[in-house]
mmCIF file of C-alpha atoms in Angstrom:
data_model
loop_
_atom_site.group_PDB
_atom_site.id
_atom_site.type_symbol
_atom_site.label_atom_id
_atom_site.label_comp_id
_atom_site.label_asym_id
_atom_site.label_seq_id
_atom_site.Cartn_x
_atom_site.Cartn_y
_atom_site.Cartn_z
ATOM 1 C CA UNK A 7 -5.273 284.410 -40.931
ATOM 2 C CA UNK A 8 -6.343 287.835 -39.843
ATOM 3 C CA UNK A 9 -4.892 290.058 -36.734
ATOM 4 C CA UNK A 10 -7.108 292.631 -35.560
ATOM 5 C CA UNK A 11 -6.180 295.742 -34.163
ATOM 6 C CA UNK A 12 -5.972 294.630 -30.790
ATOM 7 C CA UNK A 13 -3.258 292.163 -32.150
ATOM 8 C CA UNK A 14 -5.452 288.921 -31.731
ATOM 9 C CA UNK A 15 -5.378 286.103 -35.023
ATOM 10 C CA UNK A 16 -8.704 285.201 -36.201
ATOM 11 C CA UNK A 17 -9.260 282.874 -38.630
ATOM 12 C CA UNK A 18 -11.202 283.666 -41.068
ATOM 13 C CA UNK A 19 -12.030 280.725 -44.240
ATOM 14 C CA UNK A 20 -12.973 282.289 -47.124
ATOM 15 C CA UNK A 21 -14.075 279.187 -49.995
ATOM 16 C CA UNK A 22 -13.257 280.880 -52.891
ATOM 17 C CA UNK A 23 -9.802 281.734 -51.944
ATOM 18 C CA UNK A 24 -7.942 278.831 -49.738
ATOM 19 C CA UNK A 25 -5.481 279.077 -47.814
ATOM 20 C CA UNK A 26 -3.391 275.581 -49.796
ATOM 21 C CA UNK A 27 -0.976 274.355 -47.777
ATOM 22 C CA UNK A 28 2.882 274.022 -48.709
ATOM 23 C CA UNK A 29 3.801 270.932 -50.029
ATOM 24 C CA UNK A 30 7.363 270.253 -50.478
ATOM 25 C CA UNK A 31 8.775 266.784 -51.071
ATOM 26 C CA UNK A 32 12.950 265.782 -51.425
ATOM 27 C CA UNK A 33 14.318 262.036 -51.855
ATOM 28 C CA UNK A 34 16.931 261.183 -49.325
ATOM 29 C CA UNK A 35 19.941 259.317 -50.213
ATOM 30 C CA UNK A 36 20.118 257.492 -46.622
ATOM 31 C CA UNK A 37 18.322 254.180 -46.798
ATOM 32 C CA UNK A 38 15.509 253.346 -43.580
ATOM 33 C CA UNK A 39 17.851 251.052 -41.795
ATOM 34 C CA UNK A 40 20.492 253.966 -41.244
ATOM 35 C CA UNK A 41 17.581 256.629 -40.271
ATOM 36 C CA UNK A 42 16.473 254.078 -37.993
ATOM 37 C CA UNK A 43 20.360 253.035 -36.306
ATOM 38 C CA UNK A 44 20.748 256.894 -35.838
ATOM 39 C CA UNK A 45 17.131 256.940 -33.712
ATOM 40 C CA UNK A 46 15.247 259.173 -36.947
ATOM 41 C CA UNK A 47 17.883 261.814 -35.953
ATOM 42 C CA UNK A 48 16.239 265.057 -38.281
ATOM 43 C CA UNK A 49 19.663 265.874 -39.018
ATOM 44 C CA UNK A 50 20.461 263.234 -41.371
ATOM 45 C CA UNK A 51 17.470 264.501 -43.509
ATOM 46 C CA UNK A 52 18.796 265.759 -46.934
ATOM 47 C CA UNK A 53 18.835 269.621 -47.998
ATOM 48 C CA UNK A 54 16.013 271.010 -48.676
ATOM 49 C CA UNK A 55 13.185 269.180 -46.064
ATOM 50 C CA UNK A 56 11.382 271.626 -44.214
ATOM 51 C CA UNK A 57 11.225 270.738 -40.787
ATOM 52 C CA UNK A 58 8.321 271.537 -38.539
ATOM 53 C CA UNK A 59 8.231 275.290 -36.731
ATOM 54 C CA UNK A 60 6.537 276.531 -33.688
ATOM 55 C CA UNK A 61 5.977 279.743 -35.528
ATOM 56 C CA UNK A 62 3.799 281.525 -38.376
ATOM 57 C CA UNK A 63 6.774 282.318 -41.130
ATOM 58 C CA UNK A 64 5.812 285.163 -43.969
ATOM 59 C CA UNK A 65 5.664 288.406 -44.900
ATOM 60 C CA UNK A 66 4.047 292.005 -43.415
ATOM 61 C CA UNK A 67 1.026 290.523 -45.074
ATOM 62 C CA UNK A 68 -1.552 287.454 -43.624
ATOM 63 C CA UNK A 69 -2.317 286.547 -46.369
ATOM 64 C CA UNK A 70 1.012 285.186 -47.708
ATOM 65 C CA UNK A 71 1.263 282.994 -44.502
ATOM 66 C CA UNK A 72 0.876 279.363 -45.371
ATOM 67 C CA UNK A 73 -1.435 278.086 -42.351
ATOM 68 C CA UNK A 74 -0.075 274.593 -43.240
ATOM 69 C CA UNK A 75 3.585 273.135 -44.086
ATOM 70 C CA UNK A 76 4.050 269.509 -45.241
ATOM 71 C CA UNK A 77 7.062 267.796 -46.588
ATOM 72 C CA UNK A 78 7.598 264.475 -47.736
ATOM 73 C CA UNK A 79 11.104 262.967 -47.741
ATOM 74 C CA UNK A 80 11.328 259.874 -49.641
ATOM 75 C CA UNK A 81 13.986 257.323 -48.623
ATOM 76 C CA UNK A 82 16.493 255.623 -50.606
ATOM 77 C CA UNK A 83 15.245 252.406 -52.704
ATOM 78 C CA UNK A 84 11.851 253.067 -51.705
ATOM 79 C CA UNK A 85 12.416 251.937 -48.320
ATOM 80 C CA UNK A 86 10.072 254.581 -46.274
ATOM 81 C CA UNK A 87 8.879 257.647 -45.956
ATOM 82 C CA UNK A 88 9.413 260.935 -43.755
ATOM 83 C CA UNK A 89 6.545 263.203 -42.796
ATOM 84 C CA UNK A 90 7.122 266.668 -41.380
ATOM 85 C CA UNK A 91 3.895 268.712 -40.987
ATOM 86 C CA UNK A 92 3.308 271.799 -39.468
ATOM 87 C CA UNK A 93 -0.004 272.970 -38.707
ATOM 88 C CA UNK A 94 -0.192 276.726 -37.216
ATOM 89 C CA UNK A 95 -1.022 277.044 -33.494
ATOM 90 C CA UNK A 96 -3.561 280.007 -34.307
ATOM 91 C CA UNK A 97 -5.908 276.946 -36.260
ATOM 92 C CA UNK A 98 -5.224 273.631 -34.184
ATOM 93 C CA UNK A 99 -4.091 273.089 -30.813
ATOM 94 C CA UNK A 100 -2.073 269.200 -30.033
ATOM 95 C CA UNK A 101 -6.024 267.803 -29.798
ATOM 96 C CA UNK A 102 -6.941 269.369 -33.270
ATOM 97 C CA UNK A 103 -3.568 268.336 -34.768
ATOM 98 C CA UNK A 104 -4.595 264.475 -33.760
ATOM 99 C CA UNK A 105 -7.619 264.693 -35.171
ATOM 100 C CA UNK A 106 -6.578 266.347 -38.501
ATOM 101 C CA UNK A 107 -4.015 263.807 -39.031
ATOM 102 C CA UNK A 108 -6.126 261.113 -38.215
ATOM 103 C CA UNK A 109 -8.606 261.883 -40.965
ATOM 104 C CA UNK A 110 -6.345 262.385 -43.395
ATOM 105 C CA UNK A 111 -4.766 258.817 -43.123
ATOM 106 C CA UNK A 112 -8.606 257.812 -42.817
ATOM 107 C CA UNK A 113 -8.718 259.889 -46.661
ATOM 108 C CA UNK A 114 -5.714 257.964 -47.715
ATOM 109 C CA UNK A 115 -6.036 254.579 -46.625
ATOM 110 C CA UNK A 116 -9.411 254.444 -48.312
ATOM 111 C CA UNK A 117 -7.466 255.343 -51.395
ATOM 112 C CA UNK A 118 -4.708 253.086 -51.156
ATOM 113 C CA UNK A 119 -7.783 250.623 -50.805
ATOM 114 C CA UNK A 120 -10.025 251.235 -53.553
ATOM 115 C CA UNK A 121 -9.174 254.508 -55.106
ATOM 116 C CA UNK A 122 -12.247 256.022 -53.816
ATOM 117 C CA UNK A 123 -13.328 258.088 -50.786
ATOM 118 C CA UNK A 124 -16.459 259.265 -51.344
ATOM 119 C CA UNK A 125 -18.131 256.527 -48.778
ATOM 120 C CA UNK A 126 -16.128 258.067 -45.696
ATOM 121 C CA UNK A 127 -18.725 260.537 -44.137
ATOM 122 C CA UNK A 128 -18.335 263.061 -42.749
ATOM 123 C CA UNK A 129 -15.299 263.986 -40.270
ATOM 124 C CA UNK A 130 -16.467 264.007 -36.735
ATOM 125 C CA UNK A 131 -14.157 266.599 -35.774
ATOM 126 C CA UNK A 132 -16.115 270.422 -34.898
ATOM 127 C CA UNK A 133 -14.444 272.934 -36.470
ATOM 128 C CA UNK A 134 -17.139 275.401 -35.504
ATOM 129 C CA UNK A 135 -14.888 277.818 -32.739
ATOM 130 C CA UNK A 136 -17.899 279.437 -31.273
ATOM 131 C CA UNK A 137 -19.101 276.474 -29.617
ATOM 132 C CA UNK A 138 -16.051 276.836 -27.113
ATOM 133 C CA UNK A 139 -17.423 280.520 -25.952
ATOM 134 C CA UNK A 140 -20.937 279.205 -25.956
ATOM 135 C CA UNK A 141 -19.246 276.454 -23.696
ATOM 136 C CA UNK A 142 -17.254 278.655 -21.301
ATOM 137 C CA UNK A 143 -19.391 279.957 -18.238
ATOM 138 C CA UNK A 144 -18.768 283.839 -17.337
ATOM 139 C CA UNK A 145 -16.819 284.492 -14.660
ATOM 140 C CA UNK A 146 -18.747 284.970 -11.097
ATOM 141 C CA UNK A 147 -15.897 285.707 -8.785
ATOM 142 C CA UNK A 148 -13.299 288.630 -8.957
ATOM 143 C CA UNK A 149 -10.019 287.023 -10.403
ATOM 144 C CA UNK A 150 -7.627 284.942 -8.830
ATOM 145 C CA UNK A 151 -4.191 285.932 -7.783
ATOM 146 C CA UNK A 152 -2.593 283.164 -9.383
ATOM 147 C CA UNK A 153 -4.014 283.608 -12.614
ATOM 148 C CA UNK A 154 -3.677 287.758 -12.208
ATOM 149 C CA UNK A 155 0.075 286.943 -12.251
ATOM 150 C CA UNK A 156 0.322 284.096 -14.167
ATOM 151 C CA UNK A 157 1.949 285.588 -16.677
ATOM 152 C CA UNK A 158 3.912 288.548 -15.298
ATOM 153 C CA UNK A 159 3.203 292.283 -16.501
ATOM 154 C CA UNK A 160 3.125 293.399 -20.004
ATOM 155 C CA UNK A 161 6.898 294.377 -21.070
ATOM 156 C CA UNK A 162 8.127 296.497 -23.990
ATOM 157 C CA UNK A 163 9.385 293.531 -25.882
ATOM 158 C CA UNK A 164 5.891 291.504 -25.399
ATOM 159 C CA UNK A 165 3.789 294.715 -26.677
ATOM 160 C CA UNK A 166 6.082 294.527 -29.462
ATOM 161 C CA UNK A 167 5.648 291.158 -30.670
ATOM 162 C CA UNK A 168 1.673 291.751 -30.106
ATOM 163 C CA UNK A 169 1.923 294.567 -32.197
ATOM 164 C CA UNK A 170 4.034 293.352 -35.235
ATOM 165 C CA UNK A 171 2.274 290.874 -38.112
ATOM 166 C CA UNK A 172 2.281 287.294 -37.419
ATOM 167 C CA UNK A 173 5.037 286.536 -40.002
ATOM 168 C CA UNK A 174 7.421 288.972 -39.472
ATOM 169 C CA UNK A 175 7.103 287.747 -35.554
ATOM 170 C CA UNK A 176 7.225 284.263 -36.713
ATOM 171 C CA UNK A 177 10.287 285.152 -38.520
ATOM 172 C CA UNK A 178 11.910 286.869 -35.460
ATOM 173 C CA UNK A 179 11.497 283.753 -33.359
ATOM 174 C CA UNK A 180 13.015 281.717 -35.679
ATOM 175 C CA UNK A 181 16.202 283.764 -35.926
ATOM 176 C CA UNK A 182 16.412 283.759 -32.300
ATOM 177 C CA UNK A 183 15.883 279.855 -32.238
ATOM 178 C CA UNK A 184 18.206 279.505 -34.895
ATOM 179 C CA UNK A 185 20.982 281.341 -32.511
ATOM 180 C CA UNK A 186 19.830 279.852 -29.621
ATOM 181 C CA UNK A 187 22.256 277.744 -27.358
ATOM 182 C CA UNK A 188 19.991 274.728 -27.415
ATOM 183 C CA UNK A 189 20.613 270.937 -26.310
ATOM 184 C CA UNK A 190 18.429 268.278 -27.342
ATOM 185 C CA UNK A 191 17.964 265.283 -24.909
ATOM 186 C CA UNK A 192 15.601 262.174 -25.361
ATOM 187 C CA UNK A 193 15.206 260.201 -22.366
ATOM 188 C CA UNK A 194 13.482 256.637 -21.692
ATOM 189 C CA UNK A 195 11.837 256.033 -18.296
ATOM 190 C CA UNK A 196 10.017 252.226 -18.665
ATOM 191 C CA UNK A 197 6.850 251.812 -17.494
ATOM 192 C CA UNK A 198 8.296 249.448 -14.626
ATOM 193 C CA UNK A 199 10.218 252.708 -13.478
ATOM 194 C CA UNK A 200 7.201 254.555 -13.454
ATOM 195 C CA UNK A 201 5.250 252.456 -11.692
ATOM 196 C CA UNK A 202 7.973 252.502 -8.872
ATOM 197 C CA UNK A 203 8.160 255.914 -9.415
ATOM 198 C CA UNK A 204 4.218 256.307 -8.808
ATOM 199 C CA UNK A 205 4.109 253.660 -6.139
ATOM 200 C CA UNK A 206 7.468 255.795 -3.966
ATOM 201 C CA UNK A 207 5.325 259.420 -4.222
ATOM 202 C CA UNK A 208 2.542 257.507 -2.847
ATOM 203 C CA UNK A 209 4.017 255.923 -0.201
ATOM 204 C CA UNK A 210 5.680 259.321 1.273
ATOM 205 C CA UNK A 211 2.688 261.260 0.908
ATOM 206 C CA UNK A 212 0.780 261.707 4.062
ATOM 207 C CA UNK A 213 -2.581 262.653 1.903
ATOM 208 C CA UNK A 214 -4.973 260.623 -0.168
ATOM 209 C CA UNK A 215 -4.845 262.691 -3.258
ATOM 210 C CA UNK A 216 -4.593 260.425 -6.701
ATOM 211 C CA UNK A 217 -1.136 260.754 -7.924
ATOM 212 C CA UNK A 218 -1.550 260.411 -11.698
ATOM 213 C CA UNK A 219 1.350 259.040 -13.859
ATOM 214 C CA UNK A 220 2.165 263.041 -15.514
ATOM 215 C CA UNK A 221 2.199 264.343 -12.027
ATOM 216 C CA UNK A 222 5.382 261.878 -11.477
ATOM 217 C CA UNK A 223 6.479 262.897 -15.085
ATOM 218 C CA UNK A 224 6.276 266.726 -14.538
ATOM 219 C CA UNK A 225 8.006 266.236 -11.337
ATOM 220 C CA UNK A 226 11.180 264.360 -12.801
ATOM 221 C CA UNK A 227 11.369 266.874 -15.117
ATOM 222 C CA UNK A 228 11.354 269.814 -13.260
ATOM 223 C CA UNK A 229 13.765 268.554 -11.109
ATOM 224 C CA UNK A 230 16.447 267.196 -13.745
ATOM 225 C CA UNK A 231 15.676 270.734 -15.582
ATOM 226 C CA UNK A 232 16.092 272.912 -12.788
ATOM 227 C CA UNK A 233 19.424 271.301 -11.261
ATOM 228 C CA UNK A 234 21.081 271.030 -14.396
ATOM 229 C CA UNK A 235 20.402 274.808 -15.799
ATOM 230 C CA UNK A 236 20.016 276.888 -12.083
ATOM 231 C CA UNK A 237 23.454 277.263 -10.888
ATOM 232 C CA UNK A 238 25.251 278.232 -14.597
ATOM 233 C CA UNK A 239 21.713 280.225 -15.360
ATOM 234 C CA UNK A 240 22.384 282.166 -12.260
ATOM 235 C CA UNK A 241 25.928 283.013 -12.757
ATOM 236 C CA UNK A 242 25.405 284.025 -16.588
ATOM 237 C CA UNK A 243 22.481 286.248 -16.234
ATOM 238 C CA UNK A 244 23.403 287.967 -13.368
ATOM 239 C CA UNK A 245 26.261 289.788 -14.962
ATOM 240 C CA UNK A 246 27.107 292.310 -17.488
ATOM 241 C CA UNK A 247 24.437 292.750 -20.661
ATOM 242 C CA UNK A 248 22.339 290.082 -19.711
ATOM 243 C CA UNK A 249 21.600 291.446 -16.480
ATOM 244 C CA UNK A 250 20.625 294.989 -17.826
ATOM 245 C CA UNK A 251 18.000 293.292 -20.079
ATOM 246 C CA UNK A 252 16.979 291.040 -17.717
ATOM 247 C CA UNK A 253 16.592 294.299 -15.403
ATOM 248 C CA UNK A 254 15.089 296.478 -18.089
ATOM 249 C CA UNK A 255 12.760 294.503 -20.142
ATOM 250 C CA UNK A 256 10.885 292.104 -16.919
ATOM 251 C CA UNK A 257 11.540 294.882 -13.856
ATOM 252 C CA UNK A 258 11.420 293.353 -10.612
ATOM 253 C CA UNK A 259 9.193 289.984 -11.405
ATOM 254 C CA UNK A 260 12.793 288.474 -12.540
ATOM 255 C CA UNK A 261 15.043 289.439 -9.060
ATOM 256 C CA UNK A 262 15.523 286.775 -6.916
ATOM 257 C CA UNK A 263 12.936 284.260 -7.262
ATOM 258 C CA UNK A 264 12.299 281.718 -4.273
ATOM 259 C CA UNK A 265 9.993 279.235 -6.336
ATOM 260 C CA UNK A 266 10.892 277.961 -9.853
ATOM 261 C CA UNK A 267 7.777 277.913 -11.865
ATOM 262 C CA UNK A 268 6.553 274.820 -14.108
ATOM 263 C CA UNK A 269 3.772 275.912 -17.118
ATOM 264 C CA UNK A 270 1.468 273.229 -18.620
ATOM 265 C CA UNK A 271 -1.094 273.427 -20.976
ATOM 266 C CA UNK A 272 -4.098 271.559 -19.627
ATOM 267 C CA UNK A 273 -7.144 270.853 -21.993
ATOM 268 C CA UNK A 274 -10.043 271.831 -20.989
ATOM 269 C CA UNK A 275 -12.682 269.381 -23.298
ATOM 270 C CA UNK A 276 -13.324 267.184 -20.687
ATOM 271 C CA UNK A 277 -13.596 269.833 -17.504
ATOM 272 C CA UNK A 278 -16.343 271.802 -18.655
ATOM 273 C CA UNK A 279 -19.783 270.255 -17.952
ATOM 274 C CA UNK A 280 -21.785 269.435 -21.004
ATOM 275 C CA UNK A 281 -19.225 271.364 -22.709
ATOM 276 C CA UNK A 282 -19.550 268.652 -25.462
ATOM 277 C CA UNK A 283 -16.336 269.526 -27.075
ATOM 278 C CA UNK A 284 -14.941 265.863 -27.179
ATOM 279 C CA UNK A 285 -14.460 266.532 -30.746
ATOM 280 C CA UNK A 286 -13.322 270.401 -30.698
ATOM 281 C CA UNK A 287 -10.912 270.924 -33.192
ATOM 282 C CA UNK A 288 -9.201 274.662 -32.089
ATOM 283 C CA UNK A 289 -6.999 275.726 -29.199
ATOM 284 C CA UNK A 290 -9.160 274.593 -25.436
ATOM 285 C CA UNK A 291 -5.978 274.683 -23.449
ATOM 286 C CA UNK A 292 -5.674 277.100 -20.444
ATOM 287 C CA UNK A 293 -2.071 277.035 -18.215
ATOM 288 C CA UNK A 294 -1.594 275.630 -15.288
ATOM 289 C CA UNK A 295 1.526 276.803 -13.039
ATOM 290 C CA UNK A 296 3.216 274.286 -10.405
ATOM 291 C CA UNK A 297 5.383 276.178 -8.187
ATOM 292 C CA UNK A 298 8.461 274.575 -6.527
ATOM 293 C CA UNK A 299 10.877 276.028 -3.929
ATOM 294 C CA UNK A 300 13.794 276.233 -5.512
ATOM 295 C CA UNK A 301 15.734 275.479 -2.411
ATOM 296 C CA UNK A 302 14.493 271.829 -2.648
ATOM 297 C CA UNK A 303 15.225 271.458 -6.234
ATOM 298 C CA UNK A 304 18.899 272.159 -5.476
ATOM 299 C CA UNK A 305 19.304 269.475 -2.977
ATOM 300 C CA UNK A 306 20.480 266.030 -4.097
ATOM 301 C CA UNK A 307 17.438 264.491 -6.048
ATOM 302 C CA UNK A 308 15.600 261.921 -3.394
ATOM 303 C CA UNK A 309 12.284 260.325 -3.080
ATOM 304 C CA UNK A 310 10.846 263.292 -0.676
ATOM 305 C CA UNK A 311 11.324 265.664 -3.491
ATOM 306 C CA UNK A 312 9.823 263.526 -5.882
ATOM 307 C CA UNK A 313 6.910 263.732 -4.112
ATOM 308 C CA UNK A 314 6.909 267.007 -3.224
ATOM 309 C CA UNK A 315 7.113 267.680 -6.790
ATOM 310 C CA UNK A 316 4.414 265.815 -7.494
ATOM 311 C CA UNK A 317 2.023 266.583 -4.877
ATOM 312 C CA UNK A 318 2.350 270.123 -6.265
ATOM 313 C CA UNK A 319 1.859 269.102 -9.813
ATOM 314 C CA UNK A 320 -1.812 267.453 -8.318
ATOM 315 C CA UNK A 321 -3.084 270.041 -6.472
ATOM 316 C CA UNK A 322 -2.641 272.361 -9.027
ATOM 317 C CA UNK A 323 -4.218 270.278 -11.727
ATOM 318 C CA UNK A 324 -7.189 270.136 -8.882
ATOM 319 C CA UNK A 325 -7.410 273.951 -9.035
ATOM 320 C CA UNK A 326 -8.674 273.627 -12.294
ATOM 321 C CA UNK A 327 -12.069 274.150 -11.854
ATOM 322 C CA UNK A 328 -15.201 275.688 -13.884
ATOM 323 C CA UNK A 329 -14.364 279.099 -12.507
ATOM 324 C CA UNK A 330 -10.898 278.872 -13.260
ATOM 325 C CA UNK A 331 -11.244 278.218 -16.937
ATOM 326 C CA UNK A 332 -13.568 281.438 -17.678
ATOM 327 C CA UNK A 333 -11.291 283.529 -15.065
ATOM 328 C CA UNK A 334 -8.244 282.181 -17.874
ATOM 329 C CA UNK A 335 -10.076 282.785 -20.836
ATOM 330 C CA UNK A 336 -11.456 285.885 -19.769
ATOM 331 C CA UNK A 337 -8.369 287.489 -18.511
ATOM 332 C CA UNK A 338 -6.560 285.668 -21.747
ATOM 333 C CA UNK A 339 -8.785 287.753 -24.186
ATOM 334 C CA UNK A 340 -8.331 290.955 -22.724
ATOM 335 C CA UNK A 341 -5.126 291.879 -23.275
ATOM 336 C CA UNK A 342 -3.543 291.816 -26.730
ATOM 337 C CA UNK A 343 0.334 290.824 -25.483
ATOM 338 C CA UNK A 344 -1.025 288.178 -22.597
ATOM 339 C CA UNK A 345 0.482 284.739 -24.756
ATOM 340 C CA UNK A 346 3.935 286.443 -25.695
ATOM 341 C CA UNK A 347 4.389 287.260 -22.266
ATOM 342 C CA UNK A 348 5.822 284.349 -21.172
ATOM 343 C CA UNK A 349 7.821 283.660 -24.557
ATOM 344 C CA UNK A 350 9.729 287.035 -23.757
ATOM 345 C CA UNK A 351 9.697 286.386 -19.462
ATOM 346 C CA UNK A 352 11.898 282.627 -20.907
ATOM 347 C CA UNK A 353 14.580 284.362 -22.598
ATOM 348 C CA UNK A 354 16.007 285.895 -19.774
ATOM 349 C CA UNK A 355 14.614 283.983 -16.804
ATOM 350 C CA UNK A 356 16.424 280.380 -16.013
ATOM 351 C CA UNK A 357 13.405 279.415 -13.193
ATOM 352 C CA UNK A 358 10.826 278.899 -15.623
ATOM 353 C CA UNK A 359 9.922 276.101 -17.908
ATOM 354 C CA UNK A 360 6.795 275.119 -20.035
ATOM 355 C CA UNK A 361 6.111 271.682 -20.816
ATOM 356 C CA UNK A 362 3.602 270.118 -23.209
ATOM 357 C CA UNK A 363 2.893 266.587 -23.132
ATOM 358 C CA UNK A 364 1.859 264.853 -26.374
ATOM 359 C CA UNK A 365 1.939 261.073 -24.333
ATOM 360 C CA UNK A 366 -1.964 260.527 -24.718
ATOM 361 C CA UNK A 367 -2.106 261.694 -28.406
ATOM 362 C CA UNK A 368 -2.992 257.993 -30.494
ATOM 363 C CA UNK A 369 -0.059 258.980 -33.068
ATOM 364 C CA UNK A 370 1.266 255.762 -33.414
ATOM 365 C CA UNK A 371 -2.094 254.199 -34.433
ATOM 366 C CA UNK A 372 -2.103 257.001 -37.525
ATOM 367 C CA UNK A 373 -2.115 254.449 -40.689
ATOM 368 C CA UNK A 374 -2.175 256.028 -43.995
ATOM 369 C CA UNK A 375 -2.359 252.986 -45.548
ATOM 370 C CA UNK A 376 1.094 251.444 -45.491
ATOM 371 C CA UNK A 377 1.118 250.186 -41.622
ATOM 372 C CA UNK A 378 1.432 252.626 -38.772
ATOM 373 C CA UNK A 379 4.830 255.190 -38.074
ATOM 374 C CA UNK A 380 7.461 253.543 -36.601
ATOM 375 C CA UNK A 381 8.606 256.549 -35.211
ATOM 376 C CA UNK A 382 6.660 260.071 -34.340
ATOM 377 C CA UNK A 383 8.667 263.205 -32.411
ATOM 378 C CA UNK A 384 8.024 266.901 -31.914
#
């Protein structure tokens, strides 16, 4: 992994010196029926597993940044095993990360099997990253205001991180995660619920556009997210310290906002025309930003706001259109701090959230040999 003077990662594969991953593995004294009766809780995992990271951890230099980190718990009386892999975001996106792990069960299955692999073929997945700039048409229109402030200005703090090696950022992030006054809530909706859920936003709209299952998914979310965090976000930020470096390091795009603002990463393989990149293995997601009034997320949670929610959540997936994925990679590549922009706009600003929804990834069909996971989480 290389970074470039203007601060962008490029990967760069060099044969006769590979980048091997990190491979730890630790036996657990917990057998699988007590992972499995505390719901694969990660905290009962023994001292010493490495669990996965959203961030590149090293040193000042590249090259002593492990692009890959697997570990291997082994449960008591040989009852199961416990994957953890981490695969950096600069190589794969969720897509890539499907298809890696899908070929390597393919690898090991056929081993289990017959102790040979050599009749597999090759993968089908493209690792060649030009393709996708071959694939993405050149802007023809001047850019849109949405995607012109998509991501606020530049700040001190984002030029910072753009400027610093990928490690030692990856190793700032993690201290700050490590601090961080997090909650961790899983939550079941059936797909009976859904379908009700689906079926009520269609029945109050007054238009004919297709309400998709996510759209009703982003839309509960937002609104559970913003009415349980708004009203103590607002009176802890807006006083004292935290209000100085909210003031100093985002200016005036944090004052006041009237709309709360939902992020998702929408892939892009299937929206460019004879894009071909079915099979893309690197990062084709652009952002799409659903914005709600936040005066109707902090009204009792009804039906009508549901599918307000949601209606938003559609039309902005419609926006997403030929022209608006070379305007986002175009204004993406030229500026060095554009994707830590919104990790440093988060830390201080409560009306923002960005989701990322692994639903349609096939991980529970990933067999390595043994019978698929009964269990995969983030």
């Amino acid at each position: 992994l290389r970074q470039v003077q203007t601060g962008k990662l490029e990967v760069v594969v060099d044969s006769d010196n590979l980048n091997i991953p990190k491979f730890t593995e630790v036996q657990s004294s917990i057998d699988f029926d007590k992972y499995e009766a505390a719901n694969f809780n990660p905290a009962l995992l023994p001292t010493g597993a490495v669990k996965p990271t959203a961030f590149l951890r090293g040193g000042f230099q590249e090259e002593n940044i492990k692009l890959a980190d697997i570990c291997i718990v082994r449960l008591k009386d040989c009852g199961g095993v416990v994957l953890s892999v981490s695969i950096a975001h600069a190589v794969v996106d969720g897509y890539g990360f499907n298809l890696f792990m899908h070929r390597w069960a393919e690898i090991n299955k056929k081993l289990v099997a017959d102790n040979t692999a050599t009749d597999l073929g090759v993968s089908n997945a493209v690792c060649n990253r030009s393709i996708l700039q071959k694939a993405v048409p050149t802007p023809q229109e001047p850019c849109l205001s949405v995607l012109h402030n998509m991501y606020i200005p530049s700040s001190y703090l984002s030029r910072l991180f753009a400027w610093v090696s990928p490690g030692i950022r990856g190793t700032i992030f993690d201290s700050i995660h490590a601090f961080a006054d997090i909650s961790i809530s899983c939550f079941h909706v059936s797909r009976e619920t859904l379908d009700q859920l689906r079926q009520s936003v269609k029945k109050n709209s007054s238009t004919n556009l297709r309400i998709s299952d996510n759209d009703v998914l982003m839309a509960a979310i937002t609104i559970a997210y913003a009415q349980s965090i708004l009203k103590h976000e607002s009176e802890r930020t807006n006083t004292g310290l935290a209000s100085w470096l909210k003031s100093a390091f985002l200016g005036s795009s944090s004052k006041n906002p009237k709309n709360f603002v939902t992020a998702e990463a929408a892939d892009i393989r299937h929206r460019i025309p004879n894009g071909n990149l079915e099979n893309y293995s690197g990062n084709s997601a652009i952002s799409m930003m659903v914005h709600s009034p936040i005066e109707l997320l902090q009204i009792p949670a009804s039906s009508e706001a549901l599918t307000q929610v949601a209606l938003g959540v559609r039309k902005s997936t419609n926006e997403i259109t030929s022209e608006y994925i070379a305007q986002s990679i175009h204004e993406a590549e030229s500026e060095s701090d554009f994707v830590f922009r919104p990790l440093v706009h988060n830390t201080f600003v409560a009306e923002r959230m960005m989701v990322t929804n692994l639903s349609r990834f096939t991980f529970y069909t990933t067999d390595f040999g043994w019978g698929i996971p009964q269990f995969v989480g983030p």
